[in-house]
Coordinates of C-alpha atoms and ligand atoms in Angstrom, one line a residue:
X1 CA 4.2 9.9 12.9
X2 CA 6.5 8.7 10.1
X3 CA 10.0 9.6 10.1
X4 CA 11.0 11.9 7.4
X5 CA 13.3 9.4 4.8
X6 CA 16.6 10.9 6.2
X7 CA 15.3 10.2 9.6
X8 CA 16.0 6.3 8.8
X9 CA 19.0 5.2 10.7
X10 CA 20.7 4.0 7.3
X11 CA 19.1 6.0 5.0
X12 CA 21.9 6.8 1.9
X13 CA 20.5 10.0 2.0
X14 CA 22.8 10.5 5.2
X15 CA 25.9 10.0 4.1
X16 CA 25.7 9.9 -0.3
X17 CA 24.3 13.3 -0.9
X18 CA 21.5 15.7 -0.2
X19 CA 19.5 15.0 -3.4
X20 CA 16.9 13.0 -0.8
X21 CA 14.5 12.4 -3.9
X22 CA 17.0 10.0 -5.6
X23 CA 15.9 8.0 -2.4
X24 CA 12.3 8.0 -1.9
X25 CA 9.7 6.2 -3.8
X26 CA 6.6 8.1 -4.7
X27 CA 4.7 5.0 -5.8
X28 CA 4.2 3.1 -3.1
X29 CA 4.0 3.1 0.9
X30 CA 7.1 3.2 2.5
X31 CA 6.5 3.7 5.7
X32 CA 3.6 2.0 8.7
X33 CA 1.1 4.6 10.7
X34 CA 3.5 3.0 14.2
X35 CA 7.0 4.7 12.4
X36 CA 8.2 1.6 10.9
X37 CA 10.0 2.0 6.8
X38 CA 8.8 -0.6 4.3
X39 CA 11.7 -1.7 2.1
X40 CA 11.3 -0.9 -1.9
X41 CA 13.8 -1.1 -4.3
X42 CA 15.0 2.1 -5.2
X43 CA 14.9 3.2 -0.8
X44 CA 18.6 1.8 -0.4
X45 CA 22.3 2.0 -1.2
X46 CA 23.0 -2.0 -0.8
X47 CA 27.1 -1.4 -0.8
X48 CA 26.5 0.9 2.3
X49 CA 24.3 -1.1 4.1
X50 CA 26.5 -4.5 3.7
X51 CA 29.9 -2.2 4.7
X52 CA 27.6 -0.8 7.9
X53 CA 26.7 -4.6 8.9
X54 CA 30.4 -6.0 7.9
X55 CA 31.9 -3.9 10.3
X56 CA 29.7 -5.2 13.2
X57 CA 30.9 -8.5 12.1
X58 CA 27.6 -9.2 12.3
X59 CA 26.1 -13.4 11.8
X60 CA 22.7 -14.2 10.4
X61 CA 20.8 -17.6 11.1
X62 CA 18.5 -18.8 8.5
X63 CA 16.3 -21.2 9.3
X64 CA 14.4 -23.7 7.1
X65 CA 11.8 -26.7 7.4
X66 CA 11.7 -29.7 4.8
X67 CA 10.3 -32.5 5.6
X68 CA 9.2 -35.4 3.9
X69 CA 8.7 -34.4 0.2
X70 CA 9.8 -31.0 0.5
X71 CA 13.6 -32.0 0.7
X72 CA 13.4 -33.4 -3.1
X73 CA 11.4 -30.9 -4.1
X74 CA 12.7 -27.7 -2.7
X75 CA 15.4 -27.5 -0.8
X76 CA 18.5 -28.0 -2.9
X77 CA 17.4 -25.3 -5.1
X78 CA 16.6 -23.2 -2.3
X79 CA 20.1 -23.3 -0.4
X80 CA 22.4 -22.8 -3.5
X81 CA 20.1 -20.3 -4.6
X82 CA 20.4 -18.3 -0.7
X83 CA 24.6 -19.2 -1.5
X84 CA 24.1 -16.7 -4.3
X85 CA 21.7 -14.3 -3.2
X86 CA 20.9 -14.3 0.7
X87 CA 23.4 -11.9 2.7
X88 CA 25.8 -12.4 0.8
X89 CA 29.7 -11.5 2.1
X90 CA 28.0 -11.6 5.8
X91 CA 28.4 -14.5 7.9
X92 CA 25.4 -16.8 8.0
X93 CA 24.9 -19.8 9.6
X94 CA 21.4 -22.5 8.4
X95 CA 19.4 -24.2 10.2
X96 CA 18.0 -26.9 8.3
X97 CA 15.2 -29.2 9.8
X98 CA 14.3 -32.2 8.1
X99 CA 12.7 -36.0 9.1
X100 CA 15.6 -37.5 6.5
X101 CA 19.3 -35.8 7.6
X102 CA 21.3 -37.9 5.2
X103 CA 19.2 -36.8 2.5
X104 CA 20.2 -33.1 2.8
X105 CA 21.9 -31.9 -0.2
X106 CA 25.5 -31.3 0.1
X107 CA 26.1 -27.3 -0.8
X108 CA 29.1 -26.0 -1.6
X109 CA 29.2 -22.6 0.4
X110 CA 31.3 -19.4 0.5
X111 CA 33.1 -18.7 3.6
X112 CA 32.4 -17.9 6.7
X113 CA 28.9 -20.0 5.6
X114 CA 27.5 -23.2 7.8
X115 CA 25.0 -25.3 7.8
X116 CA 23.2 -27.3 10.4
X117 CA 21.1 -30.0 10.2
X118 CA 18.0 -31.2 12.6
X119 CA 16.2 -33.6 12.6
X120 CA 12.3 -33.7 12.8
X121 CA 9.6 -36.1 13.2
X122 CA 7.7 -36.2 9.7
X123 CA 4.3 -35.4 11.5
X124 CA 1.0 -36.8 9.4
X125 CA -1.2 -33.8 9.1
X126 CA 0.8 -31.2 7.3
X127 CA -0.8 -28.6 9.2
X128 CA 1.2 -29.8 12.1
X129 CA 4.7 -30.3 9.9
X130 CA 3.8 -25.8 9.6
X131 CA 2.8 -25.0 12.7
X132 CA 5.5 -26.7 14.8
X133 CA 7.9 -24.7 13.2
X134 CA 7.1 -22.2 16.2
X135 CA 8.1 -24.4 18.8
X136 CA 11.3 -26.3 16.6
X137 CA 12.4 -22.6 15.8
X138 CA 12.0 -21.2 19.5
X139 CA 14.4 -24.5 21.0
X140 CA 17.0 -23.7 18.2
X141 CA 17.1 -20.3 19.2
X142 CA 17.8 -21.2 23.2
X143 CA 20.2 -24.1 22.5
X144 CA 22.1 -22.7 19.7
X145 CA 21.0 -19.5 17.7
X146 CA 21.5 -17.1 20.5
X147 CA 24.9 -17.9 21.0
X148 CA 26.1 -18.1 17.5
X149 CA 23.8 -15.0 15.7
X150 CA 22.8 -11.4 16.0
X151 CA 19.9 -11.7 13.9
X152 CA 17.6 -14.8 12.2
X153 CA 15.3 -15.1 9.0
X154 CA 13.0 -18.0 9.5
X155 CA 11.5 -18.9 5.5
X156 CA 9.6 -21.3 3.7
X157 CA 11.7 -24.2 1.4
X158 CA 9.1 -23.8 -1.2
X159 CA 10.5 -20.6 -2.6
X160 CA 13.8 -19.3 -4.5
X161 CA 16.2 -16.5 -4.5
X162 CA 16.9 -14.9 -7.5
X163 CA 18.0 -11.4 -6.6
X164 CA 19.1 -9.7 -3.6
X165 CA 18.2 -10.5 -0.4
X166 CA 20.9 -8.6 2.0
X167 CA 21.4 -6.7 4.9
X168 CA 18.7 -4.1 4.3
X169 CA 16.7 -6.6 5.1
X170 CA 18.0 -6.8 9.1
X171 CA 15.8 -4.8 11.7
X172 CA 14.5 -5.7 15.5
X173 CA 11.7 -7.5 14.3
X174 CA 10.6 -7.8 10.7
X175 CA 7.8 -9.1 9.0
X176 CA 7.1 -9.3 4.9
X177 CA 4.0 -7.9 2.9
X178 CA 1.9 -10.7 1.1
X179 CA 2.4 -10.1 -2.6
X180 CA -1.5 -11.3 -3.0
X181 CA -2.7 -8.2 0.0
X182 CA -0.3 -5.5 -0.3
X183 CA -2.5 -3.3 -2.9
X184 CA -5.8 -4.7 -1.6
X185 CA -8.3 -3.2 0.6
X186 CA -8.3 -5.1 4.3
X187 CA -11.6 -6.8 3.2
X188 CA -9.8 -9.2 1.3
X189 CA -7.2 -10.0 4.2
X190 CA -7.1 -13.6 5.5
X191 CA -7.0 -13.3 8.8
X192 CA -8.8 -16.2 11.2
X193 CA -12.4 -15.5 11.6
X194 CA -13.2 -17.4 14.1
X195 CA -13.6 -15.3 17.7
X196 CA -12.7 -18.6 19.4
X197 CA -9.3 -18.8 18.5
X198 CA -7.0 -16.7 20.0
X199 CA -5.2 -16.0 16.4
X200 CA -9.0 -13.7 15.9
X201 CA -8.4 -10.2 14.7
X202 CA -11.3 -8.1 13.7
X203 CA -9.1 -5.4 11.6
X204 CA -5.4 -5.8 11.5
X205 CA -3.0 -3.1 10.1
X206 CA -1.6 -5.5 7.3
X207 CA -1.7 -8.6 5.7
X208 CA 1.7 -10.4 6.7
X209 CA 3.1 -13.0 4.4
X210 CA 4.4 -16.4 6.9
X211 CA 6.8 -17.3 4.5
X212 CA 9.8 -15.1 5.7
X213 CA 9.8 -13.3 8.4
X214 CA 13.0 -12.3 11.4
X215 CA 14.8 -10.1 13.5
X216 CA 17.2 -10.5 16.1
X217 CA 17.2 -13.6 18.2
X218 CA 15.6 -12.3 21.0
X219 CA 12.2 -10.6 19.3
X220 CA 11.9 -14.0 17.2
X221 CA 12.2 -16.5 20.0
X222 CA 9.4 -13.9 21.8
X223 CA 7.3 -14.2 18.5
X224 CA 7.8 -18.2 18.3
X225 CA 7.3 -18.8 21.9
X226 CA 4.0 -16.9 21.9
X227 CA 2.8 -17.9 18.8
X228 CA 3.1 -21.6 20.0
X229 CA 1.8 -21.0 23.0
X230 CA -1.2 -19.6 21.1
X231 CA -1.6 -22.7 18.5
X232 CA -1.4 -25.0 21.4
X233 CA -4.2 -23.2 23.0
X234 CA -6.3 -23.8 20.3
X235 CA -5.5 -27.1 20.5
X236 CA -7.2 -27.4 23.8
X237 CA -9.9 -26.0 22.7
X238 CA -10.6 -28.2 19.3
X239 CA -10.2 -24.8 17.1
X240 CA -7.2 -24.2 14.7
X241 CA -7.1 -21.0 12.6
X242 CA -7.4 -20.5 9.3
X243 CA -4.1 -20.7 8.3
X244 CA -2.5 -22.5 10.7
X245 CA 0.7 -20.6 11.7
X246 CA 0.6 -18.0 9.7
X247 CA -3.3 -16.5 11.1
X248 CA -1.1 -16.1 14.7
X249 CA 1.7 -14.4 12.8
X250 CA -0.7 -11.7 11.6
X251 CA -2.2 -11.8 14.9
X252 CA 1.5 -11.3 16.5
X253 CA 2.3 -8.9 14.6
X254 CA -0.7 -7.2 15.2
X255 CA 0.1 -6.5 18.9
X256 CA 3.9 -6.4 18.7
X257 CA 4.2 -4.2 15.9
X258 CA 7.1 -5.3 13.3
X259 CA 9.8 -2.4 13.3
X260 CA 10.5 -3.0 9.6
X261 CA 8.4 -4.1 7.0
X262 CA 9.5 -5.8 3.2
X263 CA 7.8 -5.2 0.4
X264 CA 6.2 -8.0 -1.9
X265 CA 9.8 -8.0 -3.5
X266 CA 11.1 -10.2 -0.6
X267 CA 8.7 -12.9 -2.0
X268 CA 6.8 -12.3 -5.0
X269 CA 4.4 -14.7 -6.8
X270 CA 5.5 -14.7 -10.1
X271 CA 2.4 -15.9 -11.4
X272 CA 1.0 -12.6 -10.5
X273 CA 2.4 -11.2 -13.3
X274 CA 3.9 -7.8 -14.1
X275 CA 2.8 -4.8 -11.2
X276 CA 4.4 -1.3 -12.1
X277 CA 5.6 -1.0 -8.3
X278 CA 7.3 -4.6 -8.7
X279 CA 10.5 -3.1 -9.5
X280 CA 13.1 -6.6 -8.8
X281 CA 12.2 -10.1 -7.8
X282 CA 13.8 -11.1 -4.6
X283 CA 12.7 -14.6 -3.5
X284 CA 10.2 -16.0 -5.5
X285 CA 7.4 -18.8 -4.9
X286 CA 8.2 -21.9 -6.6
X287 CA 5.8 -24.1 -8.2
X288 CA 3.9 -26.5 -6.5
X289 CA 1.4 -29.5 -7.3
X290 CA -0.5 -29.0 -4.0
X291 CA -2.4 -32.6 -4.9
X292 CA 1.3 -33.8 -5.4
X293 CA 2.6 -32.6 -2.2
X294 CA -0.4 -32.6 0.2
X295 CA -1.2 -36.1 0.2
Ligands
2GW301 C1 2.9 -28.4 3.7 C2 1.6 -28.5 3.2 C3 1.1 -29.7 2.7 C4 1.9 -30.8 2.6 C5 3.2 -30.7 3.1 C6 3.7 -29.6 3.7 C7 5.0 -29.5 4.2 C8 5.5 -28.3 4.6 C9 5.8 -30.6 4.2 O1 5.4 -31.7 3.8 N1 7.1 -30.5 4.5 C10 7.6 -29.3 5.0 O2 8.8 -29.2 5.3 N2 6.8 -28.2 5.0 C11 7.4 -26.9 5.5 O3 6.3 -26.1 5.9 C12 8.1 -26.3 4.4 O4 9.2 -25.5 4.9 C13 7.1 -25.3 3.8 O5 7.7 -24.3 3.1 C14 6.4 -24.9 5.1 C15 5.0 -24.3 4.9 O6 4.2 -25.2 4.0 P1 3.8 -24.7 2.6 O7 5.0 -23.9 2.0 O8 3.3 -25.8 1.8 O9 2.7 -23.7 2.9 P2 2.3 -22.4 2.0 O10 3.3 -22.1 0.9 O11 0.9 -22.6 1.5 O12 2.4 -21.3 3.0 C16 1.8 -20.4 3.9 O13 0.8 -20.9 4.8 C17 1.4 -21.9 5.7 C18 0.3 -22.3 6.7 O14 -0.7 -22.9 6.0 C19 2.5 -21.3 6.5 O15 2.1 -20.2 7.3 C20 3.6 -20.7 5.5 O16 4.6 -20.1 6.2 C21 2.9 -19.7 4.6 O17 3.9 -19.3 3.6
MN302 MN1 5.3 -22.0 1.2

């Protein structure tokens, strides 16, 4: 039971005119079997969105992990690129977690723009250095999130802005399509195989991308706290899932359905090449040697 489009809370239908159509996109899903819209270009009137949330004087935290080789590699492109694109006018406050503080670039930000750093054992197996990120991101949230921000994005370094990434983007709990799945039959989906995990799922509703995914502080520590629970239960029991954090996400979100959903814009693989439905690159995957960077 999908809402009709000017049934969405901030739908620019509401409040621009009644010509609804300018509005919808025909091409593509835009809304879950549970109620929940998934965000296309074309959906949303970005200046009324950002003048909704700048009126709530609302803060966004923005969390991100590099460690080790991932701080050279990644992460000063990624923050002046999030200066320019990520929620931008809004207050927003990062979290960076790294093994070498005094390595973290120095950005220069707009106002009302901070950044935090953490620091982070480099762990050997990299598998560890992603999964942890549960736990790391559920004590930031406790200690200093929840008293700071309304909402949080938790992302991957390895990945650039390089269009719009703003307040449309805010719900309860939201979770981003993965620009490999989003077009292909649930065959193909990732998920962990293995029925002696607890990240198992026999048929999920979507593939969900790891690399970005948020809400407000309370529905992510929830997510983080129980996804870390999960992992370390599988480490009790000598299993880990196929991939690692991200198996438990889809899992997650399997059970505790995301209330918004973003399309493959939010983080397309360029490499992909050109999709019809692909109308605006928002964050995109940045290269990466894995032999390089997984040794
Ligand atoms: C990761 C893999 C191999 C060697 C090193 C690392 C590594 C990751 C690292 O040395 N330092 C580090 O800070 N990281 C952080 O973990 C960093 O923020 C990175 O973006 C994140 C996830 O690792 P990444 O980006 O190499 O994994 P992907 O792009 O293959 O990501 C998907 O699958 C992962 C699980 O295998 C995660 O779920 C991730 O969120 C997914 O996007
Ligand atoms: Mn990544």
């Amino acid at each position: 039971k999908c809402p009709l489009p000017h049934e969405y809370p901030l739908h620019p239908g509401n409040h621009v005119d009644n010509s609804l159509d300018l509005w919808s996109r025909t091409d593509v899903q835009t809304c879950t079997y549970w109620g929940a819209p998934i965000i296309w270009d074309g959906m949303f009137d970005p200046e009324y969105y950002d003048e909704f949330y700048r009126k709530q004087n609302i803060t966004v935290a923005l969390t991100v992990f590099a460690v080790g080789r991932y701080l050279d590699l990644y992460l000063e492109k990624f923050l002046t690129s999030a200066e320019q694109h990520f929620m931008v006018g809004q207050r927003v406050v990062y979290y960076v977690f790294t093994d070498s503080p005094e390595k973290v670039p120095k950005i220069k930000m707009a106002a009302f723009r901070t950044l935090f750093t953490f620091k982070v054992e480099k762990y050997s197996r990299w598998q560890d250095v992603s999964m942890l990120r549960m736990k790391m991101i559920s004590d930031i949230i406790d200690s200093h999130v929840r008293h700071h921000a309304q909402y949080i994005f938790c992302l991957d370094v390895d990945q650039t802005f390089v269009g719009r990434f703003g307040t449309e983007a805010l719900g309860d709990m939201v979770a981003l399509l993965h620009s490999f799945y989003y077009r292909r039959p649930k065959f193909f989906y990732t998920y962990d195989q293995n029925p002696k995990s607890t990240a198992y799922i026999k048929t999920g509703d979507m593939y969900y991308h790891a690399a970005v995914f948020g809400g407000t502080w309370q529905r992510v520590k929830n997510l983080t706290q129980i996804c870390y629970d999960a992992i370390m239960q599988d480490k009790m029991n000598h299993v880990e899932a196929l991939w690692h954090d991200e198996s438990h996400l889809n899992k997650y979100f399997l059970l505790n359905k995301p209330t918004k959903l973003l399309s493959p814009e939010y983080c397309w693989a360029e490499y992909i090449g050109y999709r019809r439905d692909i109308h605006v690159h928002r964050l995109v995957w940045a290269e990466k040697n894995y032999k390089f960077v997984r040794q």
